[in-house]
Coordinates of C-alpha atoms and ligand atoms in Angstrom, one line a residue:
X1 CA 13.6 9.7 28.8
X2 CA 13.9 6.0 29.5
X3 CA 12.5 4.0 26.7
X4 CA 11.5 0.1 27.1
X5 CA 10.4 -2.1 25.1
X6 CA 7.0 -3.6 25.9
X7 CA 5.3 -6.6 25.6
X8 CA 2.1 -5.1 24.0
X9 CA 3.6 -3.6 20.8
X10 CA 3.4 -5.0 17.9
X11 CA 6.2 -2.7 15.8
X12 CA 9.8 -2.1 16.1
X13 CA 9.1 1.2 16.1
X14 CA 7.0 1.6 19.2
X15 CA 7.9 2.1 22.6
X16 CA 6.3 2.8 26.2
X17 CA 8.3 5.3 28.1
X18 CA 8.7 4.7 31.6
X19 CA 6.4 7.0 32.5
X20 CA 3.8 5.3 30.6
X21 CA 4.4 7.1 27.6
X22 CA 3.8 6.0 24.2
X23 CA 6.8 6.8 22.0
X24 CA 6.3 6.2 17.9
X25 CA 9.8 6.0 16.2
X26 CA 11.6 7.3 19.9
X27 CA 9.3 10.2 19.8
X28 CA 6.8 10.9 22.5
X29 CA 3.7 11.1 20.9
X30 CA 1.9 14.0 23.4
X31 CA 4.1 16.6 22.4
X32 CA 2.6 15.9 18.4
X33 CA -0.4 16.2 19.3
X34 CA 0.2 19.4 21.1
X35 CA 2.0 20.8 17.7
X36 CA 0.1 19.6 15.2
X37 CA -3.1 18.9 16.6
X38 CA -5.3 15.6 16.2
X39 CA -6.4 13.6 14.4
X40 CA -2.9 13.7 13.0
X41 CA -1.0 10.9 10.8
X42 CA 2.1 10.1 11.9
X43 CA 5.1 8.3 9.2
X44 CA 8.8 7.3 10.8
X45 CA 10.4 7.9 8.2
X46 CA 13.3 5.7 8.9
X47 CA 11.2 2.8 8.9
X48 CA 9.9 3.8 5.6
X49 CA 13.8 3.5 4.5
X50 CA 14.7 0.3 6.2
X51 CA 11.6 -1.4 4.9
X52 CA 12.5 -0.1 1.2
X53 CA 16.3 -1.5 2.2
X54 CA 14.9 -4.5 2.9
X55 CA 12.7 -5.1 -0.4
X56 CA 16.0 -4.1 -2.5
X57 CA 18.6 -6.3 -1.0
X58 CA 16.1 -9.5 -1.1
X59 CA 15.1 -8.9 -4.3
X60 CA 18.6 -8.4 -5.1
X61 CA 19.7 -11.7 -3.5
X62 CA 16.9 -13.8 -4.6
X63 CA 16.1 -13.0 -8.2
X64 CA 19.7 -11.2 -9.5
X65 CA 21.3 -7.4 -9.3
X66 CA 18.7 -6.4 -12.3
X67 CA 15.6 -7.1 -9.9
X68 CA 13.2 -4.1 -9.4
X69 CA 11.2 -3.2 -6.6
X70 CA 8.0 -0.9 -7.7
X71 CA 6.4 0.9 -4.3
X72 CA 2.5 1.1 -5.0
X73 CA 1.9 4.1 -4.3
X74 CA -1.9 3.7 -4.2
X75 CA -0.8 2.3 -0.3
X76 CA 0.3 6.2 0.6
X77 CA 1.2 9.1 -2.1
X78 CA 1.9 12.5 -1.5
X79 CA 5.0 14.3 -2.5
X80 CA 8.0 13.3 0.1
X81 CA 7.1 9.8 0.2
X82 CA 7.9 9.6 -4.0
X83 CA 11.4 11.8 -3.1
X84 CA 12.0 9.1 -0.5
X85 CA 11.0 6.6 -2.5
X86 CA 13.3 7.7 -5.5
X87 CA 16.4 8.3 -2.7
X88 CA 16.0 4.7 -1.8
X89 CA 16.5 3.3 -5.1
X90 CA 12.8 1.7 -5.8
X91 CA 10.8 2.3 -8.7
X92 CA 6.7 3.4 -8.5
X93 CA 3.8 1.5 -9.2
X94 CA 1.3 4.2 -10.2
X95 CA -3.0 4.0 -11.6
X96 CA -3.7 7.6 -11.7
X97 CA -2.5 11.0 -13.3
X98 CA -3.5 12.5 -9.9
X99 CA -0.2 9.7 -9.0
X100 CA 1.6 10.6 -11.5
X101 CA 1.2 14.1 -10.9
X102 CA 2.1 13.9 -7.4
X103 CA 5.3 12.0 -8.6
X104 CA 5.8 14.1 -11.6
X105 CA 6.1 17.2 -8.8
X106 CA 8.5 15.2 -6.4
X107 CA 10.9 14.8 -8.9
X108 CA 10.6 11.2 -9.0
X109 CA 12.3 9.9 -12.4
X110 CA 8.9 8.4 -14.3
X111 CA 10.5 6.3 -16.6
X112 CA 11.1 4.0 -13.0
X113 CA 7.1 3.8 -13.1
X114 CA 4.8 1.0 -14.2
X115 CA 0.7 2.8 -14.8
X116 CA -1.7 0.2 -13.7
X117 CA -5.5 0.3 -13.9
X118 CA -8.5 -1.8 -15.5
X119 CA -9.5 1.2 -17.6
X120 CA -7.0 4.0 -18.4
X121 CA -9.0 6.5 -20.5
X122 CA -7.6 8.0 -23.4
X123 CA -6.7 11.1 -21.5
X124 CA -4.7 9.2 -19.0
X125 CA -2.8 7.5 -21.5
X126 CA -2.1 10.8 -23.0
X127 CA -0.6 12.6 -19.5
X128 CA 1.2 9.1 -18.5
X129 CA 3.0 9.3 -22.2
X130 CA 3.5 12.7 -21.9
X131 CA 5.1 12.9 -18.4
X132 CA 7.5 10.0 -19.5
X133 CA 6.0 7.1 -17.4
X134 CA 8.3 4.0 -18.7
X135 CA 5.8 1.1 -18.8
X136 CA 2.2 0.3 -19.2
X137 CA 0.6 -2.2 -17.3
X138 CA -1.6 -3.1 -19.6
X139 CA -5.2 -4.8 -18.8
X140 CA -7.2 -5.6 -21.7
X141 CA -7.1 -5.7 -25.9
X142 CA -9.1 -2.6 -26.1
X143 CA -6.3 -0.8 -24.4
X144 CA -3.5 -1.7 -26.5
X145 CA -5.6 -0.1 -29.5
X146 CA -5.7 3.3 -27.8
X147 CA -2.5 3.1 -26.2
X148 CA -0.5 2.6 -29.7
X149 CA -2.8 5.3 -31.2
X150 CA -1.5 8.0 -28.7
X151 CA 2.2 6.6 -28.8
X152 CA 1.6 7.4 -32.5
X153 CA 0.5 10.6 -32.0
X154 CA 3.4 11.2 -29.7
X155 CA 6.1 9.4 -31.8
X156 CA 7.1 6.8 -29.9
X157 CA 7.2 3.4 -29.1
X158 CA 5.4 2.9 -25.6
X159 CA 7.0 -0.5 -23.6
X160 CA 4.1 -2.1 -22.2
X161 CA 3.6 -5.1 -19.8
X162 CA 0.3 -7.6 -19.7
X163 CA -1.5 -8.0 -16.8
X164 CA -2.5 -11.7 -16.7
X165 CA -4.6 -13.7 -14.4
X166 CA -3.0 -16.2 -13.1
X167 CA -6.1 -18.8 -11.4
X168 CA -4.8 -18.0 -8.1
X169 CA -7.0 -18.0 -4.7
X170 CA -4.6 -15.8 -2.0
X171 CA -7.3 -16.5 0.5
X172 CA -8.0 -12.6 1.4
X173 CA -10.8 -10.8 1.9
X174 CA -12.9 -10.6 -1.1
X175 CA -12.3 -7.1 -2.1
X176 CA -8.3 -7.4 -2.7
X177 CA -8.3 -11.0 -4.2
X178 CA -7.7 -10.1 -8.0
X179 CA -5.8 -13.1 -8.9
X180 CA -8.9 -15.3 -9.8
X181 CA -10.2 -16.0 -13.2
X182 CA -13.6 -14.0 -12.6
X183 CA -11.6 -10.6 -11.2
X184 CA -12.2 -7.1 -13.1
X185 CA -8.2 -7.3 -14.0
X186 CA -6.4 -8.5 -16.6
X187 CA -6.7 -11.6 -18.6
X188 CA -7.1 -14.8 -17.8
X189 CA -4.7 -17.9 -18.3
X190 CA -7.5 -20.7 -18.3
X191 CA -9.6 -19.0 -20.7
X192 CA -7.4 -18.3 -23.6
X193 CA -7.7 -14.8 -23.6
X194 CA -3.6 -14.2 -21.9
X195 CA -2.4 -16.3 -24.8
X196 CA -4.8 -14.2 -27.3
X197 CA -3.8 -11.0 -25.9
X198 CA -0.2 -11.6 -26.1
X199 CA -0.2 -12.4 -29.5
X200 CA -2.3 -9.2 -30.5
X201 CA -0.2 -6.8 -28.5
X202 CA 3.1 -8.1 -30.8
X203 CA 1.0 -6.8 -33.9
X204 CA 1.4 -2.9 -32.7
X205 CA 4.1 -0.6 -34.3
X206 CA 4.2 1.9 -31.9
X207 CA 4.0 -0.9 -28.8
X208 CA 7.3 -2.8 -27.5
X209 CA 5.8 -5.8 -25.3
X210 CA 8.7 -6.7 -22.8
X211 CA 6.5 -9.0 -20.7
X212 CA 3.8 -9.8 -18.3
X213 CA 2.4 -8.8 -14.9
X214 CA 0.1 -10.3 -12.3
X215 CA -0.9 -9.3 -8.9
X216 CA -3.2 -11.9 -7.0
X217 CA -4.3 -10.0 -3.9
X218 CA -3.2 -8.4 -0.9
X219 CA -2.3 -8.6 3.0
X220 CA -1.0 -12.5 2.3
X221 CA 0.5 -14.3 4.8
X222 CA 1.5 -17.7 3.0
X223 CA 4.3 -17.9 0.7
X224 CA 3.3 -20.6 -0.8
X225 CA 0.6 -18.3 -2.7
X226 CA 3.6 -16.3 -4.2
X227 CA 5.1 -19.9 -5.2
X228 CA 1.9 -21.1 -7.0
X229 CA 1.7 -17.7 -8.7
X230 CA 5.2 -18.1 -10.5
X231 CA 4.9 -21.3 -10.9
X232 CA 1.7 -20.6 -13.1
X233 CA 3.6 -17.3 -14.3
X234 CA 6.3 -19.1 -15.6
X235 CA 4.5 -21.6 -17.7
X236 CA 3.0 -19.1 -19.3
X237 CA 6.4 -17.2 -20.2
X238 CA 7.2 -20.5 -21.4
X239 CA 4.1 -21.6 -23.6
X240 CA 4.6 -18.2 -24.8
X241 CA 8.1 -18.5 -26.0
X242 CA 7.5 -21.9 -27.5
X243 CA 3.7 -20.9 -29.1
X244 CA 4.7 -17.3 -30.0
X245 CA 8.4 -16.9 -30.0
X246 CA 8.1 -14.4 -27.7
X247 CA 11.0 -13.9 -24.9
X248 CA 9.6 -12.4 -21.6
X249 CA 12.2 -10.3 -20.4
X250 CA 10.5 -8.7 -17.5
X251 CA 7.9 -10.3 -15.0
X252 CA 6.3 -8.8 -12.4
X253 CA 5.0 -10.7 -10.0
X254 CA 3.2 -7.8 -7.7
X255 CA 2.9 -6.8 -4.0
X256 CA 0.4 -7.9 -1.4
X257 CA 2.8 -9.3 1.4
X258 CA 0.7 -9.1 4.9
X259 CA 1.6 -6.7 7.6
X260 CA 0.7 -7.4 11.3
X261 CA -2.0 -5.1 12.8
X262 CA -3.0 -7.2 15.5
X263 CA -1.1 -9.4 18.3
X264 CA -2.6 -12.6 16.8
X265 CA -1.1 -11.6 13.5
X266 CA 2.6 -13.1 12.2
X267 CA 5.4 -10.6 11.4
X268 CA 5.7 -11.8 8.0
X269 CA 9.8 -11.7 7.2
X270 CA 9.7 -10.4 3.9
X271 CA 13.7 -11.3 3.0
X272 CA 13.0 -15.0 3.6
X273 CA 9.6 -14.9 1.7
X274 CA 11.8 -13.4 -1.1
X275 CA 14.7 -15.9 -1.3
X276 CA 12.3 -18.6 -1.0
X277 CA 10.6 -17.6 -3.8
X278 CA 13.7 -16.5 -6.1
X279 CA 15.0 -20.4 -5.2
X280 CA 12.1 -22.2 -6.7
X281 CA 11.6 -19.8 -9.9
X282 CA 15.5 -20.2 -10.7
X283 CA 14.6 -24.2 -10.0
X284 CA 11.3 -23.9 -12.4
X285 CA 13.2 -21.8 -15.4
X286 CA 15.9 -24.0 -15.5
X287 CA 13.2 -26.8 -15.0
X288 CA 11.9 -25.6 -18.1
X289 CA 15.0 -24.6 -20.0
X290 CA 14.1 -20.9 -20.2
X291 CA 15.8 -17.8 -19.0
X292 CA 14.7 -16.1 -15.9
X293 CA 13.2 -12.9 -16.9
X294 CA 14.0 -9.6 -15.0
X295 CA 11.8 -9.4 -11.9
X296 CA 9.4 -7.0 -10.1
X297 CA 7.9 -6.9 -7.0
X298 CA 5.1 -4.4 -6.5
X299 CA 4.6 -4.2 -2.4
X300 CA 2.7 -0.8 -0.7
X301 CA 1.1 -2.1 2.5
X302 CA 4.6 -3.9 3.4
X303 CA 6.4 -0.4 2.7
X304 CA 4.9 1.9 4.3
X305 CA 2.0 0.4 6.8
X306 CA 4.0 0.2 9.9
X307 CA 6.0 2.9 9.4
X308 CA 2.6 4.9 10.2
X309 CA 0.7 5.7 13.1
X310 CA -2.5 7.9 13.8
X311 CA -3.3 9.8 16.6
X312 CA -6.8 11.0 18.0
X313 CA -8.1 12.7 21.1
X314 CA -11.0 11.2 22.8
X315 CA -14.2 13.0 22.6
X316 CA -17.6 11.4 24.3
X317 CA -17.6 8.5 26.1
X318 CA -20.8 7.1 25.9
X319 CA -21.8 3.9 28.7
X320 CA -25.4 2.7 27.8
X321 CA -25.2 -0.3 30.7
X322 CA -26.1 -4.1 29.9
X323 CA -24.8 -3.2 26.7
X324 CA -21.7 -1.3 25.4
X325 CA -19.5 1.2 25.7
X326 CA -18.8 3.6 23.1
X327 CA -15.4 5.8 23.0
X328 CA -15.6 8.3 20.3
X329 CA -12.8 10.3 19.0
X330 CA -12.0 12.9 16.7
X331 CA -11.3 11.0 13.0
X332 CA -13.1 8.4 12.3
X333 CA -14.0 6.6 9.1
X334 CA -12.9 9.9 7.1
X335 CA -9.2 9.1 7.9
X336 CA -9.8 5.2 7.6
X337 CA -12.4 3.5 6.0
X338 CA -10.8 0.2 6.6
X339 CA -13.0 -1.4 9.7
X340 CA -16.5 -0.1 7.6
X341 CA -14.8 -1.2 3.9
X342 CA -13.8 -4.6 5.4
X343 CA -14.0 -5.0 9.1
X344 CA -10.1 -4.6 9.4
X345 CA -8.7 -5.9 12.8
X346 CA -6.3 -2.4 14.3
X347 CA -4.6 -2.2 17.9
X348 CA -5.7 1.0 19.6
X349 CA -3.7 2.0 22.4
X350 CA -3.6 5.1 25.3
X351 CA -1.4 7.2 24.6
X352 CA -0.9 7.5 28.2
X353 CA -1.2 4.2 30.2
X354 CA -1.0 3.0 33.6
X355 CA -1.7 -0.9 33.1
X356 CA -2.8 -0.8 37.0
X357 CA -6.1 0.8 35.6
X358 CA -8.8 -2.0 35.0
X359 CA -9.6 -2.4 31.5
X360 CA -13.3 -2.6 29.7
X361 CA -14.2 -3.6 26.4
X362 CA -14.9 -0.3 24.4
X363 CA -16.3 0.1 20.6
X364 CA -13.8 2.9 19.8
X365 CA -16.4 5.5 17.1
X366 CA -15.4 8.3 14.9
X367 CA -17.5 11.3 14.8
X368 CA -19.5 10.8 11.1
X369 CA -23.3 10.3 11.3
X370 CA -23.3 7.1 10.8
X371 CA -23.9 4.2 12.6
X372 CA -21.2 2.3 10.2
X373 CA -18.5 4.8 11.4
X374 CA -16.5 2.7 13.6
X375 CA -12.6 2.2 14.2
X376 CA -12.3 -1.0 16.1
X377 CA -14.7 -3.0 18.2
X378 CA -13.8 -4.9 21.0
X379 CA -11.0 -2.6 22.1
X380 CA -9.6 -2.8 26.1
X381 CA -9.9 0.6 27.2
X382 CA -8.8 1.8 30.5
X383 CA -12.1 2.1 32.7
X384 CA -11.1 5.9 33.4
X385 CA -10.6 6.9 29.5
X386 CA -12.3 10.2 29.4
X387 CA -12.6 13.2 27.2
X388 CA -9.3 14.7 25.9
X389 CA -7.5 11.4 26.3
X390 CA -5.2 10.7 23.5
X391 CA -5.0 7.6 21.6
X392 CA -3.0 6.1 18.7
X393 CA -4.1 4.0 16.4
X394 CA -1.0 1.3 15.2
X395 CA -0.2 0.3 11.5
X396 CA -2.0 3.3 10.1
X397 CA 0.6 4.0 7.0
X398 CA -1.2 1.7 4.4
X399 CA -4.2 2.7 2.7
X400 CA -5.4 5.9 5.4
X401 CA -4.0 8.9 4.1
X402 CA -5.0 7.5 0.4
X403 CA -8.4 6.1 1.0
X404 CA -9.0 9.0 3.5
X405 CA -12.6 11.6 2.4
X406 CA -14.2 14.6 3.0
X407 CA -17.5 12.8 4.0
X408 CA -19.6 15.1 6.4
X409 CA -17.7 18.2 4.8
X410 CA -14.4 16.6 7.8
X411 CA -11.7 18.0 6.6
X412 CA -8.7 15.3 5.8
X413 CA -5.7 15.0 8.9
X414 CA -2.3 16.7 8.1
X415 CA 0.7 14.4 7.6
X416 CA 3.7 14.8 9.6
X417 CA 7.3 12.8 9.4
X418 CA 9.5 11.9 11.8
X419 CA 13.1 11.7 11.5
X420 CA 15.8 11.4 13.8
X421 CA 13.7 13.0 16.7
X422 CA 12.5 16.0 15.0
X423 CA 9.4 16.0 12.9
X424 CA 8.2 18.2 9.8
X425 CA 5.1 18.6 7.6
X426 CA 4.3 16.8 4.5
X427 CA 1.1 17.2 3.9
X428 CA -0.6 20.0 5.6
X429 CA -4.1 19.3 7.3
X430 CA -7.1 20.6 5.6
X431 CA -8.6 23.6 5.8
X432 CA -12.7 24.6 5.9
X433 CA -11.4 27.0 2.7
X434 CA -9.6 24.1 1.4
X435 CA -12.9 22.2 1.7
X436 CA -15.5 25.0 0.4
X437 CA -12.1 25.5 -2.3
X438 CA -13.8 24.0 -5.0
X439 CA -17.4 25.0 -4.7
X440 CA -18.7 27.9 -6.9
Ligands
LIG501 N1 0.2 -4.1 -7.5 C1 -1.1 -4.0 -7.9 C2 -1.4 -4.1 -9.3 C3 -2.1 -3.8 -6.9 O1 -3.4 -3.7 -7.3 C4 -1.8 -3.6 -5.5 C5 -2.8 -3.4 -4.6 C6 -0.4 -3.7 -5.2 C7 0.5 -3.9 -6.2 C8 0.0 -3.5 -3.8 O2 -0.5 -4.4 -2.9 P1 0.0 -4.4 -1.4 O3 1.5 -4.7 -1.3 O4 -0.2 -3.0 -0.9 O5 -0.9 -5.3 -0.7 N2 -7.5 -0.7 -0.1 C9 -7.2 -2.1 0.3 C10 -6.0 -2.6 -0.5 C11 -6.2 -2.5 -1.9 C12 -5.0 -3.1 -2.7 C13 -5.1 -2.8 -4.1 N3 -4.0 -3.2 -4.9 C14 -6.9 -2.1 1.8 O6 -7.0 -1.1 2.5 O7 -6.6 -3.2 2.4

């Protein structure tokens, strides 16, 4: 098979064939569909690798050797992505036991593993200590009372980060900006409560503090918001150090680097972002006559989002004339919530094309009942898409399989990797028993 590139994709990782094929990490995606069935998610696993490659070296290069990247695993978690993950050398960002289970199974070495989340109850605190995980995230004052309690109880002394709020606007959507002083996560800068919390969590026995976290939002474009974010972050290492006498030896500076899922969209470069950050926090520590502290960056969309693709076959193709077209397929807001949760922009494609065909402007549906159940509007569909056409839906790897449901009793797609022209299972599609499994 000849494979060209084409002016149309928005990945490295995608070709069109010259037969009008599309091809999805130099795989022809017709034959998957045939073997695994749709709707299917796809992962190229090299791409997975390279972007994990990528992270390390930067990080590496712009903050020092002892730099750590921590994949959030919330963007995509099931058991070979953690062994792929632990292969490449990065450590996990994790918010649930069902996480750290999952990572826990793969082998993944917990104490590489930060547990996040605005409310850990005291059984979570309990499995995360008992399964090793190395650091606590940790949100509020209530929590460092329970956590030293159970790190009692276990006899040890839990290391634990703070999640502070840094005062920072990413200019997101609404419901992944968390770096604001009004946001459900962590404590605030501006209101006194970081500087309070800090100098509680020193008072704990079975607590070691080794410094603070903050995560502002996610899919950012603009470095400047990472700048701003340090900038603030390493004032407050600094007031701390000279108000407390506390030395921050780890900051964590979190993830939320934008991925492109539409044409109009930058390809953010991820290495330059890095080093340009790393060069102005070296400038502002020795600025401010304080040691850089050990860095973390938390990324999951920028991992693993366009090392994904999902694939659906066409179903009903609905004209109602003066007004739309609909083009329904298989999947639907089940396998990603992310146009109904936020009106997410996505480039759907044929998976067979002949760009000869004129092109209409389709609303492409999943199969839910409900009205809210859409992929993409505004999508240029060949005029002669018709039932049992396949199509693939780009930039699929962030946030799909993870945010994925059951709704309508649908049972979840299988995920299948592809590695040097072959593909295998990871996680096999659901079953009606698996979804009457539970039910007594
Ligand atoms: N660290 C923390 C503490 C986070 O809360 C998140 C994302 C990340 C790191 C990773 O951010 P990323 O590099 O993936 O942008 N469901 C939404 C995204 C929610 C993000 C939540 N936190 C979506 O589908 O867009």
């Amino acid at each position: 098979m000849i494979v060209t590139e084409n002016k149309e994709m928005i990945c490295e990782n995608l070709k069109r064939s010259s037969d009008g094929e599309l091809c999805f990490a130099d795989m022809p995606l017709s034959p998957l569909a045939e073997k695994y069935g749709t709707p299917l998610y796809l992962y190229d696993e090299a791409r997975v690798r390279h972007n994990c490659r990528v992270y390390l070296d930067a990080v590496r290069e712009g903050f020092g050797e002892d730099a750590r990247v921590m994949y959030a695993s919330k963007a995509a978690s099931f058991k070979q992505l953690y062994r792929i993950i632990k292969e490449e050398g990065l450590g996990v960002d994790v918010v649930s036991c069902g996480e750290i289970y999952t990572a826990h199974l793969a082998g993944f070495p917990l104490q590489n593993a930060y547990f996040h989340s605005n409310n850990k109850t005291d059984d979570d605190i309990d499995f995360a200590i008992s399964h090793g995980v190395g650091c606590f995230v940790v949100d509020n004052a209530e929590e460092l009372f329970a956590i030293d309690k159970i790190a009692a109880k276990h006899g040890i002394r839990q290391k634990i980060m703070l999640r502070i709020t840094p005062g920072i606007d990413p200019h997101t959507y609404a419901a992944v900006a968390t770096g604001k002083v009004d946001s459900k996560f962590g404590s605030a800068i501006e209101t006194g409560q970081a500087k309070a919390i800090t100098s509680l969590a020193l008072t704990f026995d079975n607590l070691e503090l080794t410094g603070f976290h903050c995560h502002v939002g996610s899919q950012i474009f603009d470095a400047e918001v990472y700048l701003a974010t340090s900038k603030v972050m390493l004032g407050f290492v600094n007031d701390m150090e000279r108000e407390l006498g506390f030395i921050c030896r780890d900051l964590d500076i979190g993830g939320g680097l934008g991925v492109r899922y539409i044409e109009s969209q930058p390809t953010l470069d991820i290495k330059a972002t890095v080093l340009k950050v790393g060069e102005e926090m070296k400038k502002e520590v020795a600025r401010l006559g304080i040691a850089l502290p050990r860095i973390s960056l938390e990324p999951g969309r920028s991992i693993v989002a366009d090392a994904g693709l999902t694939l659906y076959t066409v179903g009903t193709v609905k004209r109602i004339p003066g007004y739309k077209t609909y083009v329904s397929v298989d999947g639907g807001m089940t396998d990603n919530p992310r146009f109904a949760l936020y009106g997410s922009p996505y480039t759907i494609l044929p998976v067979f094309d002949d760009e000869s065909i004129p092109r209409e402007s389709c609303s492409v549906v999943g199969r839910c009942c409900e009205s809210g159940d859409i992929l993409q509007e505004n999508v240029p569909m060949p005029t002669d898409i018709e039932r049992g056409d396949l199509l693939a839906c780009l930039t699929t790897g962030a946030y799909h399989y993870s945010m994925a449901s059951n709704y309508n009793r649908i049972p979840r797609p299988p995920v299948v990797m592809l590695k040097d022209g072959e593909s295998y299972v990871a996680v096999k599609r659901e079953s009606l028993e698996d979804i009457v499994g539970l039910d007594v």
